Amino acid sequence: MTITRRQLLQQGGAAALLAGIGQHALAQGNAPFETARFITGFAAGGTSDTLCRRVAVKMQPDYGKAVVVENRTGAGGQIAVSYVKGQPADGATILQTPTSILTIYPHIYKKLPYDPLVDLTPVTIACQFDFGFAVGPAVPASVKSVPEFLAWAKANPAGANFGSPAAGSTPHFIGALLGKNVGVDLKHAAYRGTQPAMLDLLGGNVSSVSGPIGDITQHLASGKVRILGVSGAKRNRFAPDVPTFEEQGIKNATHSEWFAFLLPAKASPDVVARANAATRAALAQKDVIDGLATFGLEAMSSTPAELTELLKKD
């Protein structure tokens, strides 16, 4: 493995040069699509949807006269991948997906409607993020750490549950691992994205949620949500006062994840290069970087070859 996530982040300076080229230069010699589409498998308002929308607006009008976002939710993101798999590989339809759909699902589902290494063509990594574990009104205010929540869950089995954005996703595994650490059977509820899970958390219908940190921090102002821990190897800069799982004595639950853009299989090198240049230029824009940061996302980019290598390794 010749490239790490840290190195990808460091390439942000190089990617910024793309922004100076301008979208018109990137599209030179290629007529813009009447309509280009980003397909995400998760609900509107979440981190995946936000990433797509912030990048999409920067790709108008040179890549596409209109660049729209379609939320094809269901089956933990599989519906979106399956849909893109069947689209023309002309660059007009771009998939945005988190890593778990491509790297974990092949190992936990007996049958998938796609092969991530055969049916998709990598374009660029888009961002990296950590996960948070949060509780809501269903959990007493006296519970202020993950170990305290697990002890409470053990004593209150009716409330021993958590929501995540999808069955088989990294947040699902994190929640399961937290319970395993102390022998608590945390019942899992899968949602069509983290935002629907957060709405149930706010309503007291689920005790806790495991999800991308940015999907949680945007609800802190309500005063009903408390983040008990984060999944990164170090404290997250978007929630610096929240200790990591490892700081709280929880082992084997340290995880970060990335989002990426991909095309259908058999996209030509020219099509891939055009999509790569346009998405990387968008990701290098300061307002995009700052906007993603408000959702706990660290913007980054890569070449198609680097993403292919990372995908295979992960």
PDB file of C-alpha atoms in Angstrom:
ATOM      1  CA  MET A   1       0.000   0.000   0.000  1.00  0.00           C
ATOM      2  CA  THR A   2       1.765   3.158  -1.180  1.00  0.00           C
ATOM      3  CA  ILE A   3      -0.838   5.718  -0.129  1.00  0.00           C
ATOM      4  CA  THR A   4      -2.430   6.267   3.263  1.00  0.00           C
ATOM      5  CA  ARG A   5      -5.459   8.297   4.285  1.00  0.00           C
ATOM      6  CA  ARG A   6      -3.096  10.832   5.868  1.00  0.00           C
ATOM      7  CA  GLN A   7      -1.222  11.169   2.585  1.00  0.00           C
ATOM      8  CA  LEU A   8      -4.515  11.659   0.783  1.00  0.00           C
ATOM      9  CA  LEU A   9      -5.346  14.473   3.192  1.00  0.00           C
ATOM     10  CA  GLN A  10      -1.958  16.041   2.583  1.00  0.00           C
ATOM     11  CA  GLN A  11      -2.705  16.051  -1.125  1.00  0.00           C
ATOM     12  CA  GLY A  12      -5.389  18.650  -0.433  1.00  0.00           C
ATOM     13  CA  GLY A  13      -2.853  21.344  -1.327  1.00  0.00           C
ATOM     14  CA  ALA A  14      -2.209  19.747  -4.697  1.00  0.00           C
ATOM     15  CA  ALA A  15      -5.917  19.288  -5.257  1.00  0.00           C
ATOM     16  CA  ALA A  16      -6.407  22.988  -4.563  1.00  0.00           C
ATOM     17  CA  LEU A  17      -4.435  23.721  -7.720  1.00  0.00           C
ATOM     18  CA  LEU A  18      -7.271  22.120  -9.656  1.00  0.00           C
ATOM     19  CA  ALA A  19      -9.608  24.758  -8.335  1.00  0.00           C
ATOM     20  CA  GLY A  20      -7.459  27.424  -9.936  1.00  0.00           C
ATOM     21  CA  ILE A  21      -7.790  25.778 -13.329  1.00  0.00           C
ATOM     22  CA  GLY A  22     -11.511  26.466 -13.258  1.00  0.00           C
ATOM     23  CA  GLN A  23     -14.397  24.273 -14.211  1.00  0.00           C
ATOM     24  CA  HIS A  24     -14.506  25.717 -17.740  1.00  0.00           C
ATOM     25  CA  ALA A  25     -10.979  24.521 -18.471  1.00  0.00           C
ATOM     26  CA  LEU A  26     -11.748  21.103 -17.045  1.00  0.00           C
ATOM     27  CA  ALA A  27     -14.709  20.736 -19.341  1.00  0.00           C
ATOM     28  CA  GLN A  28     -12.982  22.135 -22.412  1.00  0.00           C
ATOM     29  CA  GLY A  29     -13.544  19.860 -25.387  1.00  0.00           C
ATOM     30  CA  ASN A  30     -16.456  18.105 -23.627  1.00  0.00           C
ATOM     31  CA  ALA A  31     -19.962  19.421 -24.014  1.00  0.00           C
ATOM     32  CA  PRO A  32     -21.682  19.525 -20.611  1.00  0.00           C
ATOM     33  CA  PHE A  33     -24.365  16.970 -19.893  1.00  0.00           C
ATOM     34  CA  GLU A  34     -27.889  18.343 -19.965  1.00  0.00           C
ATOM     35  CA  THR A  35     -28.334  16.645 -16.600  1.00  0.00           C
ATOM     36  CA  ALA A  36     -25.688  14.838 -14.556  1.00  0.00           C
ATOM     37  CA  ARG A  37     -26.650  12.931 -11.422  1.00  0.00           C
ATOM     38  CA  PHE A  38     -25.129  11.951  -8.109  1.00  0.00           C
ATOM     39  CA  ILE A  39     -26.731   8.830  -6.667  1.00  0.00           C
ATOM     40  CA  THR A  40     -26.591   8.226  -2.919  1.00  0.00           C
ATOM     41  CA  GLY A  41     -28.164   5.364  -1.019  1.00  0.00           C
ATOM     42  CA  PHE A  42     -28.995   7.436   2.049  1.00  0.00           C
ATOM     43  CA  ALA A  43     -31.654   9.920   3.093  1.00  0.00           C
ATOM     44  CA  ALA A  44     -31.637  13.666   2.493  1.00  0.00           C
ATOM     45  CA  GLY A  45     -30.052  15.786   5.217  1.00  0.00           C
ATOM     46  CA  GLY A  46     -27.317  13.334   6.181  1.00  0.00           C
ATOM     47  CA  THR A  47     -23.584  13.482   5.556  1.00  0.00           C
ATOM     48  CA  SER A  48     -23.735  11.452   2.330  1.00  0.00           C
ATOM     49  CA  ASP A  49     -26.469  13.650   0.895  1.00  0.00           C
ATOM     50  CA  THR A  50     -24.692  16.828   2.024  1.00  0.00           C
ATOM     51  CA  LEU A  51     -21.444  15.809   0.342  1.00  0.00           C
ATOM     52  CA  CYS A  52     -23.251  15.161  -2.938  1.00  0.00           C
ATOM     53  CA  ARG A  53     -25.115  18.466  -2.895  1.00  0.00           C
ATOM     54  CA  ARG A  54     -22.079  20.597  -2.068  1.00  0.00           C
ATOM     55  CA  VAL A  55     -20.037  18.994  -4.838  1.00  0.00           C
ATOM     56  CA  ALA A  56     -22.912  18.981  -7.333  1.00  0.00           C
ATOM     57  CA  VAL A  57     -23.430  22.738  -7.213  1.00  0.00           C
ATOM     58  CA  LYS A  58     -19.746  23.308  -8.048  1.00  0.00           C
ATOM     59  CA  MET A  59     -19.975  21.084 -11.134  1.00  0.00           C
ATOM     60  CA  GLN A  60     -22.605  23.294 -12.776  1.00  0.00           C
ATOM     61  CA  PRO A  61     -22.750  24.363 -15.549  1.00  0.00           C
ATOM     62  CA  ASP A  62     -19.515  23.000 -17.059  1.00  0.00           C
ATOM     63  CA  TYR A  63     -19.782  19.306 -16.181  1.00  0.00           C
ATOM     64  CA  GLY A  64     -23.557  19.306 -16.341  1.00  0.00           C
ATOM     65  CA  LYS A  65     -25.918  22.160 -17.131  1.00  0.00           C
ATOM     66  CA  ALA A  66     -27.816  20.723 -14.182  1.00  0.00           C
ATOM     67  CA  VAL A  67     -26.243  18.403 -11.606  1.00  0.00           C
ATOM     68  CA  VAL A  68     -28.844  16.822  -9.337  1.00  0.00           C
ATOM     69  CA  VAL A  69     -28.804  14.465  -6.371  1.00  0.00           C
ATOM     70  CA  GLU A  70     -31.020  11.387  -6.202  1.00  0.00           C
ATOM     71  CA  ASN A  71     -31.530   9.584  -2.878  1.00  0.00           C
ATOM     72  CA  ARG A  72     -32.189   5.946  -3.781  1.00  0.00           C
ATOM     73  CA  THR A  73     -32.466   4.584  -0.261  1.00  0.00           C
ATOM     74  CA  GLY A  74     -32.936   1.028   0.936  1.00  0.00           C
ATOM     75  CA  ALA A  75     -31.037  -2.199   1.644  1.00  0.00           C
ATOM     76  CA  GLY A  76     -28.284  -0.295   3.408  1.00  0.00           C
ATOM     77  CA  GLY A  77     -27.172   1.435   0.208  1.00  0.00           C
ATOM     78  CA  GLN A  78     -27.328  -1.643  -2.032  1.00  0.00           C
ATOM     79  CA  ILE A  79     -30.210  -0.230  -4.083  1.00  0.00           C
ATOM     80  CA  ALA A  80     -28.139   2.798  -5.075  1.00  0.00           C
ATOM     81  CA  VAL A  81     -25.140   0.698  -6.077  1.00  0.00           C
ATOM     82  CA  SER A  82     -27.316  -1.692  -8.062  1.00  0.00           C
ATOM     83  CA  TYR A  83     -28.966   1.212  -9.853  1.00  0.00           C
ATOM     84  CA  VAL A  84     -25.671   2.839 -10.864  1.00  0.00           C
ATOM     85  CA  LYS A  85     -24.290  -0.532 -11.974  1.00  0.00           C
ATOM     86  CA  GLY A  86     -26.961  -0.640 -14.674  1.00  0.00           C
ATOM     87  CA  GLN A  87     -26.500   2.914 -15.982  1.00  0.00           C
ATOM     88  CA  PRO A  88     -24.518   3.957 -19.089  1.00  0.00           C
ATOM     89  CA  ALA A  89     -20.832   4.491 -18.296  1.00  0.00           C
ATOM     90  CA  ASP A  90     -20.740   7.913 -19.970  1.00  0.00           C
ATOM     91  CA  GLY A  91     -20.055   9.947 -16.808  1.00  0.00           C
ATOM     92  CA  ALA A  92     -23.569  11.345 -16.448  1.00  0.00           C
ATOM     93  CA  THR A  93     -24.358   9.109 -13.447  1.00  0.00           C
ATOM     94  CA  ILE A  94     -21.942   9.096 -10.497  1.00  0.00           C
ATOM     95  CA  LEU A  95     -22.301   6.970  -7.377  1.00  0.00           C
ATOM     96  CA  GLN A  96     -21.377   8.366  -3.972  1.00  0.00           C
ATOM     97  CA  THR A  97     -20.988   5.721  -1.289  1.00  0.00           C
ATOM     98  CA  PRO A  98     -19.319   4.992   2.037  1.00  0.00           C
ATOM     99  CA  THR A  99     -16.653   2.325   2.219  1.00  0.00           C
ATOM    100  CA  SER A 100     -18.643  -0.310   4.113  1.00  0.00           C
ATOM    101  CA  ILE A 101     -20.954  -0.954   1.157  1.00  0.00           C
ATOM    102  CA  LEU A 102     -17.893  -1.843  -0.908  1.00  0.00           C
ATOM    103  CA  THR A 103     -15.557  -3.396   1.658  1.00  0.00           C
ATOM    104  CA  ILE A 104     -17.684  -4.988   4.410  1.00  0.00           C
ATOM    105  CA  TYR A 105     -20.847  -6.089   2.610  1.00  0.00           C
ATOM    106  CA  PRO A 106     -19.054  -8.649   0.372  1.00  0.00           C
ATOM    107  CA  HIS A 107     -17.995 -10.495   3.541  1.00  0.00           C
ATOM    108  CA  ILE A 108     -21.290 -10.490   5.426  1.00  0.00           C
ATOM    109  CA  TYR A 109     -24.000 -10.926   2.794  1.00  0.00           C
ATOM    110  CA  LYS A 110     -24.303 -14.348   1.194  1.00  0.00           C
ATOM    111  CA  LYS A 111     -25.371 -12.717  -2.050  1.00  0.00           C
ATOM    112  CA  LEU A 112     -24.950  -9.148  -3.255  1.00  0.00           C
ATOM    113  CA  PRO A 113     -26.459  -7.696  -6.439  1.00  0.00           C
ATOM    114  CA  TYR A 114     -23.076  -6.206  -7.344  1.00  0.00           C
ATOM    115  CA  ASP A 115     -19.328  -6.876  -7.194  1.00  0.00           C
ATOM    116  CA  PRO A 116     -17.574  -3.677  -6.058  1.00  0.00           C
ATOM    117  CA  LEU A 117     -14.350  -4.570  -7.884  1.00  0.00           C
ATOM    118  CA  VAL A 118     -16.094  -5.542 -11.145  1.00  0.00           C
ATOM    119  CA  ASP A 119     -19.242  -3.448 -11.486  1.00  0.00           C
ATOM    120  CA  LEU A 120     -17.843  -0.031 -10.565  1.00  0.00           C
ATOM    121  CA  THR A 121     -15.039   2.245 -11.744  1.00  0.00           C
ATOM    122  CA  PRO A 122     -13.294   4.319  -9.013  1.00  0.00           C
ATOM    123  CA  VAL A 123     -13.108   8.084  -9.592  1.00  0.00           C
ATOM    124  CA  THR A 124     -11.853   9.714  -6.382  1.00  0.00           C
ATOM    125  CA  ILE A 125     -12.043   9.497  -2.634  1.00  0.00           C
ATOM    126  CA  ALA A 126     -14.066  12.436  -1.298  1.00  0.00           C
ATOM    127  CA  CYS A 127     -13.712  12.707   2.471  1.00  0.00           C
ATOM    128  CA  GLN A 128     -12.905  10.882   5.680  1.00  0.00           C
ATOM    129  CA  PHE A 129     -14.730  10.935   9.001  1.00  0.00           C
ATOM    130  CA  ASP A 130     -15.075   9.313  12.408  1.00  0.00           C
ATOM    131  CA  PHE A 131     -18.181   7.903  14.051  1.00  0.00           C
ATOM    132  CA  GLY A 132     -19.877   8.988  17.228  1.00  0.00           C
ATOM    133  CA  PHE A 133     -22.005   7.108  19.723  1.00  0.00           C
ATOM    134  CA  ALA A 134     -24.834   9.231  21.100  1.00  0.00           C
ATOM    135  CA  VAL A 135     -27.738   8.871  23.501  1.00  0.00           C
ATOM    136  CA  GLY A 136     -31.007  10.767  23.755  1.00  0.00           C
ATOM    137  CA  PRO A 137     -33.957  11.409  26.083  1.00  0.00           C
ATOM    138  CA  ALA A 138     -34.571   7.685  26.687  1.00  0.00           C
ATOM    139  CA  VAL A 139     -31.298   7.497  28.662  1.00  0.00           C
ATOM    140  CA  PRO A 140     -30.933   9.197  32.089  1.00  0.00           C
ATOM    141  CA  ALA A 141     -28.885  12.427  32.126  1.00  0.00           C
ATOM    142  CA  SER A 142     -26.599  10.811  34.705  1.00  0.00           C
ATOM    143  CA  VAL A 143     -25.176   8.572  31.959  1.00  0.00           C
ATOM    144  CA  LYS A 144     -22.157  10.503  30.647  1.00  0.00           C
ATOM    145  CA  SER A 145     -19.806   7.860  29.168  1.00  0.00           C
ATOM    146  CA  VAL A 146     -19.969   4.749  27.016  1.00  0.00           C
ATOM    147  CA  PRO A 147     -19.172   2.407  29.951  1.00  0.00           C
ATOM    148  CA  GLU A 148     -21.947   4.073  31.973  1.00  0.00           C
ATOM    149  CA  PHE A 149     -24.375   3.599  29.090  1.00  0.00           C
ATOM    150  CA  LEU A 150     -23.436  -0.067  28.745  1.00  0.00           C
ATOM    151  CA  ALA A 151     -23.913  -0.570  32.494  1.00  0.00           C
ATOM    152  CA  TRP A 152     -27.305   1.144  32.268  1.00  0.00           C
ATOM    153  CA  ALA A 153     -28.256  -0.991  29.243  1.00  0.00           C
ATOM    154  CA  LYS A 154     -27.294  -4.136  31.111  1.00  0.00           C
ATOM    155  CA  ALA A 155     -29.534  -3.132  34.010  1.00  0.00           C
ATOM    156  CA  ASN A 156     -32.335  -1.974  31.688  1.00  0.00           C
ATOM    157  CA  PRO A 157     -32.597  -4.553  28.877  1.00  0.00           C
ATOM    158  CA  ALA A 158     -35.706  -2.876  27.437  1.00  0.00           C
ATOM    159  CA  GLY A 159     -33.542   0.116  26.572  1.00  0.00           C
ATOM    160  CA  ALA A 160     -30.515  -1.864  25.395  1.00  0.00           C
ATOM    161  CA  ASN A 161     -30.719  -0.823  21.760  1.00  0.00           C
ATOM    162  CA  PHE A 162     -29.064   1.380  19.155  1.00  0.00           C
ATOM    163  CA  GLY A 163     -29.798   2.657  15.682  1.00  0.00           C
ATOM    164  CA  SER A 164     -27.415   2.876  12.730  1.00  0.00           C
ATOM    165  CA  PRO A 165     -27.678   4.042   9.101  1.00  0.00           C
ATOM    166  CA  ALA A 166     -27.695   0.495   7.693  1.00  0.00           C
ATOM    167  CA  ALA A 167     -27.447  -3.176   8.583  1.00  0.00           C
ATOM    168  CA  GLY A 168     -23.890  -4.347   7.978  1.00  0.00           C
ATOM    169  CA  SER A 169     -22.477  -0.811   7.995  1.00  0.00           C
ATOM    170  CA  THR A 170     -19.448   0.241  10.018  1.00  0.00           C
ATOM    171  CA  PRO A 171     -21.664   2.040  12.596  1.00  0.00           C
ATOM    172  CA  HIS A 172     -23.621  -1.204  13.005  1.00  0.00           C
ATOM    173  CA  PHE A 173     -20.398  -3.081  13.732  1.00  0.00           C
ATOM    174  CA  ILE A 174     -19.233  -0.406  16.163  1.00  0.00           C
ATOM    175  CA  GLY A 175     -22.437  -0.644  18.171  1.00  0.00           C
ATOM    176  CA  ALA A 176     -22.227  -4.435  18.227  1.00  0.00           C
ATOM    177  CA  LEU A 177     -18.575  -4.280  19.332  1.00  0.00           C
ATOM    178  CA  LEU A 178     -19.379  -1.879  22.162  1.00  0.00           C
ATOM    179  CA  GLY A 179     -21.906  -4.362  23.534  1.00  0.00           C
ATOM    180  CA  LYS A 180     -19.558  -7.303  23.110  1.00  0.00           C
ATOM    181  CA  ASN A 181     -16.919  -5.571  25.225  1.00  0.00           C
ATOM    182  CA  VAL A 182     -19.037  -5.991  28.345  1.00  0.00           C
ATOM    183  CA  GLY A 183     -21.363  -8.805  27.348  1.00  0.00           C
ATOM    184  CA  VAL A 184     -24.423  -6.625  26.672  1.00  0.00           C
ATOM    185  CA  ASP A 185     -26.735  -7.635  23.845  1.00  0.00           C
ATOM    186  CA  LEU A 186     -27.507  -4.274  22.246  1.00  0.00           C
ATOM    187  CA  LYS A 187     -30.457  -4.763  19.909  1.00  0.00           C
ATOM    188  CA  HIS A 188     -29.827  -3.153  16.524  1.00  0.00           C
ATOM    189  CA  ALA A 189     -32.287  -1.067  14.517  1.00  0.00           C
ATOM    190  CA  ALA A 190     -31.297  -0.358  10.895  1.00  0.00           C
ATOM    191  CA  TYR A 191     -32.480   2.881   9.278  1.00  0.00           C
ATOM    192  CA  ARG A 192     -32.279   4.376   5.788  1.00  0.00           C
ATOM    193  CA  GLY A 193     -29.511   6.736   6.850  1.00  0.00           C
ATOM    194  CA  THR A 194     -28.421   8.284  10.141  1.00  0.00           C
ATOM    195  CA  GLN A 195     -30.890  11.193  10.061  1.00  0.00           C
ATOM    196  CA  PRO A 196     -33.991   8.964  10.403  1.00  0.00           C
ATOM    197  CA  ALA A 197     -32.220   7.237  13.304  1.00  0.00           C
ATOM    198  CA  MET A 198     -31.469  10.608  14.922  1.00  0.00           C
ATOM    199  CA  LEU A 199     -35.133  11.622  14.657  1.00  0.00           C
ATOM    200  CA  ASP A 200     -36.098   8.470  16.539  1.00  0.00           C
ATOM    201  CA  LEU A 201     -33.346   9.187  19.078  1.00  0.00           C
ATOM    202  CA  LEU A 202     -34.722  12.694  19.657  1.00  0.00           C
ATOM    203  CA  GLY A 203     -38.186  11.225  20.048  1.00  0.00           C
ATOM    204  CA  GLY A 204     -37.048   8.691  22.632  1.00  0.00           C
ATOM    205  CA  ASN A 205     -37.925   5.751  20.392  1.00  0.00           C
ATOM    206  CA  VAL A 206     -34.374   4.409  20.387  1.00  0.00           C
ATOM    207  CA  SER A 207     -31.870   4.763  23.237  1.00  0.00           C
ATOM    208  CA  SER A 208     -28.692   5.390  21.272  1.00  0.00           C
ATOM    209  CA  VAL A 209     -27.318   5.900  17.772  1.00  0.00           C
ATOM    210  CA  SER A 210     -24.022   4.947  16.181  1.00  0.00           C
ATOM    211  CA  GLY A 211     -23.310   7.083  13.129  1.00  0.00           C
ATOM    212  CA  PRO A 212     -21.036   9.605  11.402  1.00  0.00           C
ATOM    213  CA  ILE A 213     -19.970  12.302  13.847  1.00  0.00           C
ATOM    214  CA  GLY A 214     -21.372  15.088  11.663  1.00  0.00           C
ATOM    215  CA  ASP A 215     -24.831  13.528  11.587  1.00  0.00           C
ATOM    216  CA  ILE A 216     -24.848  13.743  15.383  1.00  0.00           C
ATOM    217  CA  THR A 217     -23.206  17.095  16.100  1.00  0.00           C
ATOM    218  CA  GLN A 218     -25.834  18.999  14.110  1.00  0.00           C
ATOM    219  CA  HIS A 219     -28.409  17.917  16.708  1.00  0.00           C
ATOM    220  CA  LEU A 220     -26.475  18.966  19.807  1.00  0.00           C
ATOM    221  CA  ALA A 221     -28.119  22.394  19.892  1.00  0.00           C
ATOM    222  CA  SER A 222     -31.431  20.735  20.778  1.00  0.00           C
ATOM    223  CA  GLY A 223     -30.001  19.822  24.179  1.00  0.00           C
ATOM    224  CA  LYS A 224     -31.544  16.355  23.855  1.00  0.00           C
ATOM    225  CA  VAL A 225     -28.514  14.569  22.396  1.00  0.00           C
ATOM    226  CA  ARG A 226     -25.247  13.688  24.125  1.00  0.00           C
ATOM    227  CA  ILE A 227     -22.200  12.214  22.373  1.00  0.00           C
ATOM    228  CA  LEU A 228     -20.575   9.688  24.701  1.00  0.00           C
ATOM    229  CA  GLY A 229     -17.625   8.595  22.559  1.00  0.00           C
ATOM    230  CA  VAL A 230     -15.940   8.819  19.175  1.00  0.00           C
ATOM    231  CA  SER A 231     -14.389   6.056  17.095  1.00  0.00           C
ATOM    232  CA  GLY A 232     -11.168   7.685  15.915  1.00  0.00           C
ATOM    233  CA  ALA A 233      -7.653   6.882  17.045  1.00  0.00           C
ATOM    234  CA  LYS A 234      -7.559  10.378  18.564  1.00  0.00           C
ATOM    235  CA  ARG A 235     -10.176  12.921  19.588  1.00  0.00           C
ATOM    236  CA  ASN A 236     -12.207  14.339  16.749  1.00  0.00           C
ATOM    237  CA  ARG A 237     -11.626  18.016  16.007  1.00  0.00           C
ATOM    238  CA  PHE A 238     -15.359  18.506  15.529  1.00  0.00           C
ATOM    239  CA  ALA A 239     -16.083  17.188  19.048  1.00  0.00           C
ATOM    240  CA  PRO A 240     -12.818  17.800  20.939  1.00  0.00           C
ATOM    241  CA  ASP A 241     -14.343  17.371  24.394  1.00  0.00           C
ATOM    242  CA  VAL A 242     -15.614  13.863  23.670  1.00  0.00           C
ATOM    243  CA  PRO A 243     -13.189  11.039  24.592  1.00  0.00           C
ATOM    244  CA  THR A 244     -12.426   8.242  22.159  1.00  0.00           C
ATOM    245  CA  PHE A 245     -13.653   4.718  22.803  1.00  0.00           C
ATOM    246  CA  GLU A 246     -10.089   3.671  23.516  1.00  0.00           C
ATOM    247  CA  GLU A 247      -9.700   6.424  26.124  1.00  0.00           C
ATOM    248  CA  GLN A 248     -12.716   4.902  27.855  1.00  0.00           C
ATOM    249  CA  GLY A 249     -11.105   1.458  27.951  1.00  0.00           C
ATOM    250  CA  ILE A 250     -13.006   0.007  24.990  1.00  0.00           C
ATOM    251  CA  LYS A 251     -10.856  -2.106  22.714  1.00  0.00           C
ATOM    252  CA  ASN A 252     -11.210  -3.042  19.025  1.00  0.00           C
ATOM    253  CA  ALA A 253     -13.723  -0.309  18.220  1.00  0.00           C
ATOM    254  CA  THR A 254     -11.384   2.240  16.632  1.00  0.00           C
ATOM    255  CA  HIS A 255     -12.613   2.976  13.103  1.00  0.00           C
ATOM    256  CA  SER A 256     -12.705   5.767  10.533  1.00  0.00           C
ATOM    257  CA  GLU A 257     -14.400   5.638   7.159  1.00  0.00           C
ATOM    258  CA  TRP A 258     -14.283   7.322   3.770  1.00  0.00           C
ATOM    259  CA  PHE A 259     -16.779   8.357   1.132  1.00  0.00           C
ATOM    260  CA  ALA A 260     -15.919   8.011  -2.540  1.00  0.00           C
ATOM    261  CA  PHE A 261     -17.254   8.730  -6.020  1.00  0.00           C
ATOM    262  CA  LEU A 262     -17.466   5.918  -8.581  1.00  0.00           C
ATOM    263  CA  LEU A 263     -18.815   5.367 -12.103  1.00  0.00           C
ATOM    264  CA  PRO A 264     -20.401   2.287 -13.661  1.00  0.00           C
ATOM    265  CA  ALA A 265     -17.982  -0.366 -14.936  1.00  0.00           C
ATOM    266  CA  LYS A 266     -16.357   0.020 -18.335  1.00  0.00           C
ATOM    267  CA  ALA A 267     -16.180   3.803 -18.169  1.00  0.00           C
ATOM    268  CA  SER A 268     -13.466   4.859 -20.596  1.00  0.00           C
ATOM    269  CA  PRO A 269     -10.228   6.468 -19.336  1.00  0.00           C
ATOM    270  CA  ASP A 270     -11.347   9.806 -20.816  1.00  0.00           C
ATOM    271  CA  VAL A 271     -14.700   9.635 -19.006  1.00  0.00           C
ATOM    272  CA  VAL A 272     -13.002   8.725 -15.724  1.00  0.00           C
ATOM    273  CA  ALA A 273     -10.420  11.504 -16.119  1.00  0.00           C
ATOM    274  CA  ARG A 274     -13.127  14.072 -16.787  1.00  0.00           C
ATOM    275  CA  ALA A 275     -15.188  13.030 -13.764  1.00  0.00           C
ATOM    276  CA  ASN A 276     -12.053  12.920 -11.600  1.00  0.00           C
ATOM    277  CA  ALA A 277     -10.948  16.423 -12.610  1.00  0.00           C
ATOM    278  CA  ALA A 278     -14.403  17.916 -12.027  1.00  0.00           C
ATOM    279  CA  THR A 279     -15.029  16.281  -8.643  1.00  0.00           C
ATOM    280  CA  ARG A 280     -11.520  17.026  -7.366  1.00  0.00           C
ATOM    281  CA  ALA A 281     -11.802  20.663  -8.394  1.00  0.00           C
ATOM    282  CA  ALA A 282     -15.110  20.903  -6.523  1.00  0.00           C
ATOM    283  CA  LEU A 283     -13.651  19.225  -3.431  1.00  0.00           C
ATOM    284  CA  ALA A 284     -10.750  21.704  -3.437  1.00  0.00           C
ATOM    285  CA  GLN A 285     -13.014  24.763  -3.198  1.00  0.00           C
ATOM    286  CA  LYS A 286     -12.650  26.459   0.193  1.00  0.00           C
ATOM    287  CA  ASP A 287     -16.374  26.835   0.755  1.00  0.00           C
ATOM    288  CA  VAL A 288     -16.848  23.127   0.044  1.00  0.00           C
ATOM    289  CA  ILE A 289     -14.043  22.195   2.457  1.00  0.00           C
ATOM    290  CA  ASP A 290     -15.484  24.495   5.145  1.00  0.00           C
ATOM    291  CA  GLY A 291     -19.033  23.367   4.476  1.00  0.00           C
ATOM    292  CA  LEU A 292     -18.135  19.692   4.782  1.00  0.00           C
ATOM    293  CA  ALA A 293     -16.272  20.456   7.988  1.00  0.00           C
ATOM    294  CA  THR A 294     -19.522  21.652   9.581  1.00  0.00           C
ATOM    295  CA  PHE A 295     -20.751  18.079   9.072  1.00  0.00           C
ATOM    296  CA  GLY A 296     -17.608  16.491  10.516  1.00  0.00           C
ATOM    297  CA  LEU A 297     -16.178  15.574   7.113  1.00  0.00           C
ATOM    298  CA  GLU A 298     -12.494  16.040   6.210  1.00  0.00           C
ATOM    299  CA  ALA A 299     -12.403  16.793   2.481  1.00  0.00           C
ATOM    300  CA  MET A 300      -9.757  14.994   0.413  1.00  0.00           C
ATOM    301  CA  SER A 301      -9.275  13.609  -3.065  1.00  0.00           C
ATOM    302  CA  SER A 302      -7.236  11.064  -5.021  1.00  0.00           C
ATOM    303  CA  THR A 303      -6.482   9.720  -8.449  1.00  0.00           C
ATOM    304  CA  PRO A 304      -8.626   6.831  -9.698  1.00  0.00           C
ATOM    305  CA  ALA A 305      -5.607   4.502  -9.287  1.00  0.00           C
ATOM    306  CA  GLU A 306      -5.111   5.547  -5.665  1.00  0.00           C
ATOM    307  CA  LEU A 307      -8.782   4.943  -4.868  1.00  0.00           C
ATOM    308  CA  THR A 308      -8.620   1.541  -6.581  1.00  0.00           C
ATOM    309  CA  GLU A 309      -5.638   0.592  -4.422  1.00  0.00           C
ATOM    310  CA  LEU A 310      -7.321   1.809  -1.237  1.00  0.00           C
ATOM    311  CA  LEU A 311     -10.544  -0.016  -2.098  1.00  0.00           C
ATOM    312  CA  LYS A 312      -8.734  -3.312  -2.659  1.00  0.00           C
ATOM    313  CA  LYS A 313      -6.744  -2.970   0.554  1.00  0.00           C
ATOM    314  CA  ASP A 314      -9.713  -2.059   2.721  1.00  0.00           C
TER     315      ASP A 314
END
